[in-house]
Tab-separated table of C-alpha atoms in Angstrom:
chain	number	residue	atom	x	y	z
A	1412	MET	CA	-17.427	43.604	-29.208
A	1413	LEU	CA	-18.124	39.929	-28.505
A	1414	GLU	CA	-21.822	40.573	-29.035
A	1415	TYR	CA	-21.164	40.835	-32.792
A	1416	ALA	CA	-20.335	37.125	-32.853
A	1417	LEU	CA	-23.872	36.346	-31.668
A	1418	LYS	CA	-25.525	38.178	-34.543
A	1419	GLY	CA	-25.554	36.594	-37.942
A	1420	ASP	CA	-27.693	35.433	-40.834
A	1421	LYS	CA	-28.814	31.877	-41.580
A	1422	LYS	CA	-25.651	31.043	-43.572
A	1423	TYR	CA	-23.443	32.143	-40.680
A	1424	TRP	CA	-25.233	29.919	-38.179
A	1425	MET	CA	-25.334	26.970	-40.615
A	1426	TRP	CA	-21.542	27.264	-41.006
A	1427	VAL	CA	-21.063	27.487	-37.230
A	1428	GLY	CA	-23.345	24.457	-36.769
A	1429	PHE	CA	-21.405	22.482	-39.394
A	1430	LEU	CA	-18.113	23.253	-37.639
A	1431	GLY	CA	-19.727	22.265	-34.331
A	1432	LEU	CA	-20.675	18.888	-35.816
A	1433	LEU	CA	-17.098	18.286	-37.018
A	1434	ILE	CA	-15.785	19.261	-33.572
A	1435	CYS	CA	-18.126	16.744	-31.917
A	1436	ILE	CA	-16.915	13.962	-34.246
A	1437	GLY	CA	-13.302	14.906	-33.520
A	1438	ALA	CA	-13.973	15.060	-29.763
A	1439	TYR	CA	-15.566	11.594	-29.802
A	1440	SER	CA	-12.551	10.192	-31.668
A	1441	TYR	CA	-10.209	11.845	-29.191
A	1442	LEU	CA	-12.170	10.294	-26.327
A	1443	GLN	CA	-11.562	6.896	-27.919
A	1444	GLN	CA	-7.853	7.653	-28.233
A	1445	PHE	CA	-7.734	8.969	-24.652
A	1446	GLN	CA	-9.266	5.725	-23.348
A	1447	GLN	CA	-7.385	3.245	-25.517
A	1448	GLY	CA	-4.142	5.152	-26.075
A	1449	LEU	CA	-1.992	5.890	-29.092
A	1450	VAL	CA	-2.478	2.294	-30.243
A	1451	LEU	CA	-5.358	3.724	-32.303
A	1452	THR	CA	-2.844	5.714	-34.328
A	1453	ASN	CA	-0.417	4.294	-36.875
A	1454	LEU	CA	2.563	5.706	-34.993
A	1455	SER	CA	5.262	3.191	-34.209
A	1456	ARG	CA	8.751	2.786	-32.796
A	1457	ASP	CA	10.221	3.724	-36.183
A	1458	VAL	CA	7.816	6.578	-36.980
A	1459	SER	CA	7.162	8.310	-33.666
A	1460	TRP	CA	6.029	11.616	-35.210
A	1461	GLY	CA	3.170	11.411	-37.648
A	1462	PHE	CA	0.126	13.301	-38.847
A	1463	TYR	CA	-0.333	15.335	-35.650
A	1464	ILE	CA	3.203	16.726	-35.600
A	1465	ALA	CA	3.077	17.278	-39.358
A	1466	GLN	CA	-0.032	19.448	-38.917
A	1467	LEU	CA	1.631	21.289	-36.042
A	1468	THR	CA	4.580	22.085	-38.314
A	1469	TYR	CA	2.363	23.272	-41.148
A	1470	LEU	CA	0.128	25.386	-38.914
A	1471	VAL	CA	3.034	27.124	-37.195
A	1472	GLY	CA	3.805	28.412	-40.673
A	1473	VAL	CA	0.209	29.522	-41.162
A	1474	ALA	CA	0.395	31.418	-37.871
A	1475	ALA	CA	3.682	33.066	-38.837
A	1476	SER	CA	2.236	34.241	-42.146
A	1477	GLY	CA	0.298	37.036	-40.444
A	1478	VAL	CA	3.576	38.934	-40.439
A	1479	MET	CA	3.240	39.359	-44.212
A	1480	LEU	CA	0.509	41.917	-43.453
A	1481	VAL	CA	1.781	43.248	-40.123
A	1482	LEU	CA	5.291	44.049	-41.332
A	1483	PRO	CA	4.340	46.166	-44.397
A	1484	TYR	CA	1.519	47.934	-42.530
A	1485	TYR	CA	3.126	48.778	-39.194
A	1486	LEU	CA	6.808	48.940	-40.151
A	1487	HIS	CA	6.651	50.320	-43.717
A	1488	ASP	CA	3.385	52.230	-43.384
A	1489	TYR	CA	1.785	50.401	-46.335
A	1490	LYS	CA	-1.750	51.707	-45.780
A	1491	LYS	CA	-3.462	49.469	-48.335
A	1492	PHE	CA	-3.109	46.561	-45.900
A	1493	GLY	CA	-4.876	48.589	-43.195
A	1494	ASN	CA	-8.214	46.913	-43.841
A	1495	LEU	CA	-6.752	43.393	-43.840
A	1496	VAL	CA	-4.093	43.338	-41.147
A	1497	VAL	CA	-6.451	42.418	-38.305
A	1498	PHE	CA	-7.634	39.371	-40.276
A	1499	GLY	CA	-4.040	38.134	-40.439
A	1500	GLU	CA	-3.617	38.640	-36.688
A	1501	PHE	CA	-6.850	36.821	-35.910
A	1502	MET	CA	-6.011	33.941	-38.259
A	1503	ALA	CA	-2.700	33.547	-36.424
A	1504	ILE	CA	-4.626	33.099	-33.163
A	1505	GLY	CA	-6.723	30.278	-34.640
A	1506	ALA	CA	-3.621	28.623	-36.110
A	1507	ILE	CA	-1.709	28.699	-32.811
A	1508	VAL	CA	-4.649	27.227	-30.901
A	1509	MET	CA	-4.665	24.367	-33.424
A	1510	CYS	CA	-0.887	23.937	-32.970
A	1511	LEU	CA	-1.283	23.581	-29.214
A	1512	LEU	CA	-4.152	21.107	-29.639
A	1513	PHE	CA	-2.078	18.974	-32.024
A	1514	VAL	CA	0.671	18.832	-29.389
A	1515	ILE	CA	-1.856	17.677	-26.779
A	1516	VAL	CA	-3.340	14.896	-28.934
A	1517	ASP	CA	0.139	13.733	-29.945
A	1518	LEU	CA	1.141	13.351	-26.300
A	1519	GLY	CA	-1.579	10.756	-25.747
A	1520	GLN	CA	-2.237	11.843	-22.166
A	1521	PRO	CA	-2.824	15.627	-21.953
A	1522	LEU	CA	-1.464	15.783	-18.400
A	1523	ARG	CA	1.990	15.170	-19.868
A	1524	LEU	CA	1.829	18.751	-21.060
A	1525	MET	CA	2.146	19.764	-17.410
A	1526	ASN	CA	5.732	18.487	-17.463
A	1527	LEU	CA	6.580	21.378	-19.746
A	1528	ILE	CA	5.024	23.873	-17.314
A	1529	MET	CA	6.092	22.337	-14.003
A	1530	ASN	CA	9.577	21.339	-15.133
A	1531	PRO	CA	10.724	24.066	-17.537
A	1532	THR	CA	13.982	23.183	-19.263
A	1533	PRO	CA	15.628	26.212	-20.943
A	1534	ASN	CA	18.123	24.027	-22.825
A	1535	SER	CA	15.241	22.250	-24.565
A	1536	VAL	CA	14.145	23.540	-27.991
A	1537	LEU	CA	10.596	22.404	-27.205
A	1538	PHE	CA	10.530	24.693	-24.166
A	1539	TRP	CA	11.428	27.705	-26.320
A	1540	ASP	CA	8.934	26.628	-28.974
A	1541	ALA	CA	6.152	26.744	-26.377
A	1542	MET	CA	7.376	30.131	-25.123
A	1543	VAL	CA	7.455	31.853	-28.512
A	1544	LEU	CA	4.165	30.296	-29.650
A	1545	ASN	CA	2.309	31.519	-26.566
A	1546	GLY	CA	4.055	34.890	-26.705
A	1547	TYR	CA	3.127	35.345	-30.358
A	1548	MET	CA	-0.486	34.383	-29.675
A	1549	GLY	CA	-0.687	36.857	-26.786
A	1550	LEU	CA	0.712	39.675	-28.915
A	1551	ASN	CA	-1.779	38.995	-31.714
A	1552	ILE	CA	-4.722	38.918	-29.299
A	1553	VAL	CA	-3.746	42.232	-27.691
A	1554	VAL	CA	-2.779	44.047	-30.912
A	1555	GLY	CA	-5.725	42.779	-32.975
A	1556	TRP	CA	-8.307	43.495	-30.279
A	1557	ALA	CA	-6.907	46.921	-29.335
A	1558	SER	CA	-6.686	48.136	-32.928
A	1559	LEU	CA	-10.217	46.916	-33.625
A	1560	GLU	CA	-11.542	48.644	-30.516
A	1561	ALA	CA	-9.892	51.883	-31.615
A	1562	GLN	CA	-11.554	51.525	-35.011
A	1563	LYS	CA	-14.921	50.976	-33.324
A	1564	LYS	CA	-14.485	54.207	-31.361
A	1565	GLY	CA	-13.345	56.038	-34.486
A	1566	VAL	CA	-9.957	56.984	-33.042
A	1567	PRO	CA	-6.382	56.075	-34.101
A	1568	TYR	CA	-4.861	53.084	-32.332
A	1569	ALA	CA	-2.568	53.853	-29.382
A	1570	LYS	CA	1.183	54.108	-29.910
A	1571	TRP	CA	1.834	51.051	-27.744
A	1572	VAL	CA	-0.245	48.987	-30.197
A	1573	LYS	CA	2.246	49.758	-32.951
A	1574	VAL	CA	5.143	48.914	-30.624
A	1575	LEU	CA	3.624	45.516	-29.802
A	1576	ALA	CA	2.775	44.894	-33.473
A	1577	ILE	CA	6.395	45.502	-34.463
A	1578	LEU	CA	7.504	43.294	-31.564
A	1579	SER	CA	5.328	40.499	-32.996
A	1580	VAL	CA	7.442	40.496	-36.201
A	1581	PRO	CA	10.524	38.819	-34.656
A	1582	PHE	CA	8.157	36.514	-32.752
A	1583	ALA	CA	6.598	35.448	-36.077
A	1584	PHE	CA	10.009	34.595	-37.501
A	1585	SER	CA	11.088	32.891	-34.290
A	1586	ILE	CA	8.105	30.531	-33.966
A	1587	HIS	CA	8.931	28.801	-37.240
A	1588	THR	CA	12.686	29.042	-36.763
A	1589	VAL	CA	12.464	27.310	-33.394
A	1590	THR	CA	10.132	24.688	-34.892
A	1591	ALA	CA	12.731	24.040	-37.594
A	1592	PHE	CA	15.392	23.670	-34.877
A	1593	LEU	CA	13.288	20.860	-33.362
A	1594	TYR	CA	13.994	18.903	-36.550
A	1595	ALA	CA	17.424	20.200	-37.525
A	1596	GLY	CA	18.773	19.549	-34.029
A	1597	ILE	CA	18.419	15.773	-34.398
A	1598	PRO	CA	21.738	14.525	-35.847
A	1599	GLY	CA	20.454	11.008	-36.583
A	1600	ARG	CA	17.847	12.227	-39.103
A	1601	HIS	CA	19.766	13.241	-42.207
A	1602	PHE	CA	16.729	14.509	-44.111
A	1603	TRP	CA	16.206	17.205	-41.493
A	1604	LEU	CA	19.907	17.825	-40.826
A	1605	THR	CA	20.283	20.869	-43.025
A	1606	ALA	CA	21.285	24.430	-42.196
A	1607	ILE	CA	18.591	25.893	-44.441
A	1608	LEU	CA	15.653	24.040	-42.864
A	1609	ALA	CA	14.534	27.178	-40.991
A	1610	ALA	CA	14.787	29.203	-44.207
A	1611	ARG	CA	12.748	26.543	-46.041
A	1612	PHE	CA	10.128	26.624	-43.290
A	1613	LEU	CA	9.852	30.414	-43.456
A	1614	ALA	CA	9.625	30.495	-47.257
A	1615	SER	CA	6.938	27.818	-47.182
A	1616	ALA	CA	5.074	29.652	-44.413
A	1617	PHE	CA	5.120	32.989	-46.218
A	1618	CYS	CA	3.536	31.512	-49.340
A	1619	ALA	CA	1.136	28.887	-47.901
A	1620	GLY	CA	-0.158	30.945	-44.972
A	1621	PRO	CA	-1.103	34.055	-46.978
A	1622	ALA	CA	-2.555	31.764	-49.679
A	1623	ILE	CA	-4.924	30.198	-47.144
A	1624	MET	CA	-5.729	33.638	-45.760
A	1625	LEU	CA	-6.433	35.085	-49.203
A	1626	LEU	CA	-8.791	32.229	-50.105
A	1627	ALA	CA	-10.615	32.696	-46.807
A	1628	LEU	CA	-10.789	36.440	-47.433
A	1629	PHE	CA	-12.298	35.823	-50.876
A	1630	ALA	CA	-14.961	33.613	-49.262
A	1631	MET	CA	-15.611	36.290	-46.640
A	1632	GLU	CA	-15.838	38.998	-49.292
A	1633	LYS	CA	-18.450	36.988	-51.172
A	1634	THR	CA	-20.609	36.235	-48.127
A	1635	THR	CA	-20.349	39.578	-46.303
A	1636	LYS	CA	-19.855	42.026	-49.206
A	1637	PHE	CA	-16.823	43.394	-47.367
A	1638	GLU	CA	-14.419	44.788	-49.975
A	1639	LEU	CA	-10.802	43.707	-49.665
A	1640	GLY	CA	-9.325	46.228	-52.099
A	1641	LYS	CA	-7.781	45.212	-55.436
A	1642	ASP	CA	-4.348	46.694	-54.718
A	1643	ALA	CA	-4.078	44.915	-51.374
A	1644	VAL	CA	-5.100	41.592	-52.940
A	1645	GLN	CA	-2.587	41.930	-55.755
A	1646	MET	CA	0.215	42.906	-53.383
A	1647	LEU	CA	-0.549	39.876	-51.223
A	1648	ALA	CA	-0.656	37.633	-54.306
A	1649	ARG	CA	2.735	39.019	-55.370
A	1650	ILE	CA	4.193	38.266	-51.934
A	1651	ILE	CA	2.828	34.706	-52.158
A	1652	ALA	CA	4.345	34.231	-55.629
A	1653	TYR	CA	7.851	35.293	-54.647
A	1654	ALA	CA	7.778	33.414	-51.337
A	1655	MET	CA	6.884	30.299	-53.357
A	1656	VAL	CA	9.830	30.987	-55.676
A	1657	PHE	CA	12.152	30.915	-52.646
A	1658	ASN	CA	10.413	27.798	-51.313
A	1659	VAL	CA	11.002	25.862	-54.543
A	1660	PHE	CA	14.539	27.267	-54.913
A	1661	PHE	CA	15.481	26.077	-51.410
A	1662	PHE	CA	14.147	22.600	-52.214
A	1663	PHE	CA	16.348	22.451	-55.327
A	1664	LEU	CA	19.311	23.404	-53.123
A	1665	GLU	CA	18.531	20.345	-50.997
A	1666	LEU	CA	18.420	18.158	-54.123
A	1667	PHE	CA	21.796	19.457	-55.301
A	1668	THR	CA	23.456	18.965	-51.909
A	1669	ALA	CA	22.087	15.444	-51.545
A	1670	PHE	CA	22.776	14.089	-55.047
A	1671	TYR	CA	25.892	16.006	-56.154
A	1672	SER	CA	27.679	15.119	-52.933
A	1673	ASN	CA	26.260	11.576	-53.233
A	1674	ILE	CA	25.736	11.195	-49.482
A	1675	PRO	CA	23.469	8.151	-48.970
A	1676	GLY	CA	21.915	9.441	-45.750
A	1677	HIS	CA	20.785	12.635	-47.481
A	1678	MET	CA	19.625	10.893	-50.657
A	1679	HIS	CA	17.559	8.015	-49.254
A	1680	SER	CA	14.667	10.076	-47.909
A	1681	ILE	CA	14.347	12.049	-51.159
A	1682	VAL	CA	14.579	8.873	-53.237
A	1683	TYR	CA	11.816	7.364	-51.087
A	1684	LEU	CA	9.578	10.365	-51.753
A	1685	PHE	CA	10.065	10.404	-55.517
A	1686	SER	CA	10.594	6.765	-56.505
A	1687	GLY	CA	10.225	4.612	-53.407
A	1688	LEU	CA	12.819	2.694	-51.417
A	1689	ASP	CA	13.205	-1.083	-51.060
A	1690	GLY	CA	9.814	-1.594	-52.697
A	1691	TYR	CA	7.991	0.875	-50.422
A	1692	ASN	CA	6.434	3.732	-52.366
A	1693	ALA	CA	3.262	4.944	-50.600
A	1694	MET	CA	4.291	8.600	-50.809
A	1695	VAL	CA	5.463	8.600	-54.441
A	1696	PRO	CA	2.218	9.651	-56.214
A	1697	TYR	CA	1.561	12.346	-53.636
A	1698	PHE	CA	5.029	13.843	-53.937
A	1699	TRP	CA	5.053	13.899	-57.727
A	1700	ALA	CA	1.643	15.561	-57.581
A	1701	ALA	CA	3.047	18.105	-55.112
A	1702	ALA	CA	6.023	18.826	-57.374
A	1703	PHE	CA	3.777	19.313	-60.403
A	1704	MET	CA	1.368	21.567	-58.493
A	1705	ALA	CA	4.218	23.636	-57.045
A	1706	LEU	CA	5.667	24.368	-60.487
A	1707	LEU	CA	2.232	24.990	-62.005
A	1708	SER	CA	1.348	27.435	-59.236
A	1709	LEU	CA	4.529	29.369	-60.000
A	1710	ALA	CA	3.698	29.418	-63.707
A	1711	LEU	CA	0.311	30.940	-62.870
A	1712	LEU	CA	1.338	33.317	-60.091
A	1713	ILE	CA	4.485	34.935	-61.491
A	1714	PRO	CA	2.990	36.479	-64.696
A	1715	SER	CA	0.854	39.455	-63.713
A	1716	THR	CA	-1.707	38.677	-66.458
A	1717	THR	CA	-2.683	35.331	-64.916
A	1718	ARG	CA	-2.240	36.557	-61.340
A	1719	LYS	CA	-4.734	39.379	-61.912
A	1720	CYS	CA	-7.394	36.974	-63.203
A	1721	LYS	CA	-9.337	36.065	-60.070
A	1722	PRO	CA	-10.452	32.502	-61.059
A	1723	VAL	CA	-6.875	31.666	-62.113
A	1724	LEU	CA	-5.517	33.202	-58.916
A	1725	ILE	CA	-7.907	31.114	-56.809
A	1726	PHE	CA	-6.906	27.934	-58.665
A	1727	ALA	CA	-3.202	28.760	-58.262
A	1728	LEU	CA	-3.642	29.361	-54.531
A	1729	ILE	CA	-5.464	26.045	-54.070
A	1730	ILE	CA	-2.755	23.982	-55.788
A	1731	LEU	CA	-0.032	25.947	-53.968
A	1732	ILE	CA	-1.637	25.064	-50.634
A	1733	ALA	CA	-1.976	21.406	-51.674
A	1734	ALA	CA	1.670	21.262	-52.804
A	1735	THR	CA	3.072	22.847	-49.651
A	1736	TRP	CA	0.825	20.737	-47.417
A	1737	ILE	CA	2.037	17.484	-49.014
A	1738	ASP	CA	5.633	18.694	-48.797
A	1739	LYS	CA	5.678	20.053	-45.240
A	1740	GLY	CA	2.420	18.758	-43.796
A	1741	MET	CA	3.258	15.114	-44.513
A	1742	GLY	CA	6.345	14.340	-46.618
A	1743	LEU	CA	8.872	16.180	-44.464
A	1744	VAL	CA	7.943	14.359	-41.252
A	1745	VAL	CA	7.420	10.858	-42.661
A	1746	ALA	CA	10.484	10.872	-44.930
A	1747	GLY	CA	12.624	11.984	-42.009
A	1748	PHE	CA	12.085	8.555	-40.440
A	1749	ILE	CA	12.963	6.663	-43.642
A	1750	PRO	CA	15.164	4.708	-43.615
A	1751	ASN	CA	15.128	3.900	-39.907
A	1752	MET	CA	18.175	3.349	-37.702
A	1753	PHE	CA	18.507	-0.222	-39.013
A	1754	GLU	CA	18.398	0.888	-42.667
A	1755	GLY	CA	14.920	-0.606	-43.007
A	1756	VAL	CA	11.718	1.067	-44.134
A	1757	THR	CA	8.598	1.435	-42.005
A	1758	GLU	CA	5.931	3.299	-43.949
A	1759	TYR	CA	3.339	5.443	-42.292
A	1760	MET	CA	-0.126	6.655	-43.201
A	1761	PRO	CA	-2.487	8.232	-40.641
A	1762	SER	CA	-5.221	6.057	-39.159
A	1763	SER	CA	-8.900	6.996	-39.325
A	1764	THR	CA	-8.690	8.081	-35.672
A	1765	GLU	CA	-5.835	10.476	-36.435
A	1766	LEU	CA	-7.746	11.900	-39.399
A	1767	LEU	CA	-10.990	12.393	-37.443
A	1768	ILE	CA	-9.238	14.033	-34.483
A	1769	SER	CA	-7.314	16.290	-36.872
A	1770	MET	CA	-10.559	17.190	-38.626
A	1771	GLY	CA	-12.020	18.222	-35.268
A	1772	ILE	CA	-8.996	20.370	-34.460
A	1773	TYR	CA	-9.131	22.072	-37.848
A	1774	ALA	CA	-12.839	22.743	-37.207
A	1775	ILE	CA	-11.982	24.360	-33.850
A	1776	GLY	CA	-9.461	26.596	-35.596
A	1777	ALA	CA	-11.960	27.474	-38.314
A	1778	LEU	CA	-14.589	28.292	-35.677
A	1779	ILE	CA	-12.199	30.617	-33.812
A	1780	VAL	CA	-11.258	32.394	-37.044
A	1781	THR	CA	-14.922	32.591	-38.112
A	1782	VAL	CA	-15.992	34.228	-34.848
A	1783	LEU	CA	-13.046	36.662	-34.762
A	1784	TRP	CA	-13.459	37.618	-38.426
A	1785	LYS	CA	-17.205	38.060	-37.893
A	1786	ILE	CA	-16.484	40.554	-35.121
A	1787	ALA	CA	-13.866	42.341	-37.239
A	1788	VAL	CA	-16.144	42.654	-40.285
A	1789	SER	CA	-19.055	43.919	-38.159
A	1790	VAL	CA	-16.877	46.568	-36.506
A	1791	LYS	CA	-15.343	47.713	-39.789
A	1792	LYS	CA	-18.745	47.942	-41.488
A	1793	GLU	CA	-20.176	49.892	-38.550
A	1794	ALA	CA	-17.179	52.249	-38.501
A	1795	ALA	CA	-17.494	52.863	-42.254
A	1796	ALA	CA	-21.247	53.563	-42.075
């Protein structure tokens, strides 16, 4: 089926070429970082995790979101997702590849990754994070490819495909749970020291991931004339809306715990995000914007009248993605280091090198998803003809 990726119109190849250009820029920036070291980043003693780890955290959620299609289709026999489920599985593959690349660039020297392989440490959360991420990626590759091949041959998928698909459901939950444990297991960082961090991660993943997927599916539908199905789109939009409700609700729980109990360690990071701390306020405008966009997205997604209007739905999905990205893709990591161990504030914003390398990694992920979706659309169109 790989041959389908080599056939495409002018727009397809222009998009692939554009992604290739972004990858080259990112690769050149990474070469600079590889030669000169992490000094090109704005990471420091006080903020040792920055933009790279923030993107890893966000993208693990994007990868996990594929379960929002897999679970209803394979476990509850919701047939209307039948046409879309492989796109969720393939998007998860692209997201996990990006996660692994963000780990590599954050390490500075990629050979350090070998320590994880050559010296496995089962009592390390990072070890289990690598295990479940790779396991989940393997399951999605096998299930997605096998089900697509069956569709190409015009036969039902094998029974073992369904078994593996159902097995991928706990893997999807575990990849983001284990990632949350990486944060929640650090007792010195009060902002992350919360029992509901894994639940917050999952709620955020199950709204942001499907939102990104749905926007990409809309773009694919427009360029390839592949019909998604109105019922499937509306069901997915409903799932996104209620996952976002839980995401916002869990954040309010954090606010109550921090401010009603009046624990300084829990309050400082949130105060920094919303009003600044000790005169440092770089994140304030972004976080207020995120809060406004989160509430506005709920106001647009919960009523069925606005949710069924496609332009409004697209707008709501865009601001939902922006809100969750600022919250989890930046604010969560940076605020966790503020204040530092000496009660001081060291602010952090990514350097141009970090941004360019991240852009290249996102382009790699987009290229993988583009190629896999191109194959899937070609097979489905051929099978339907």
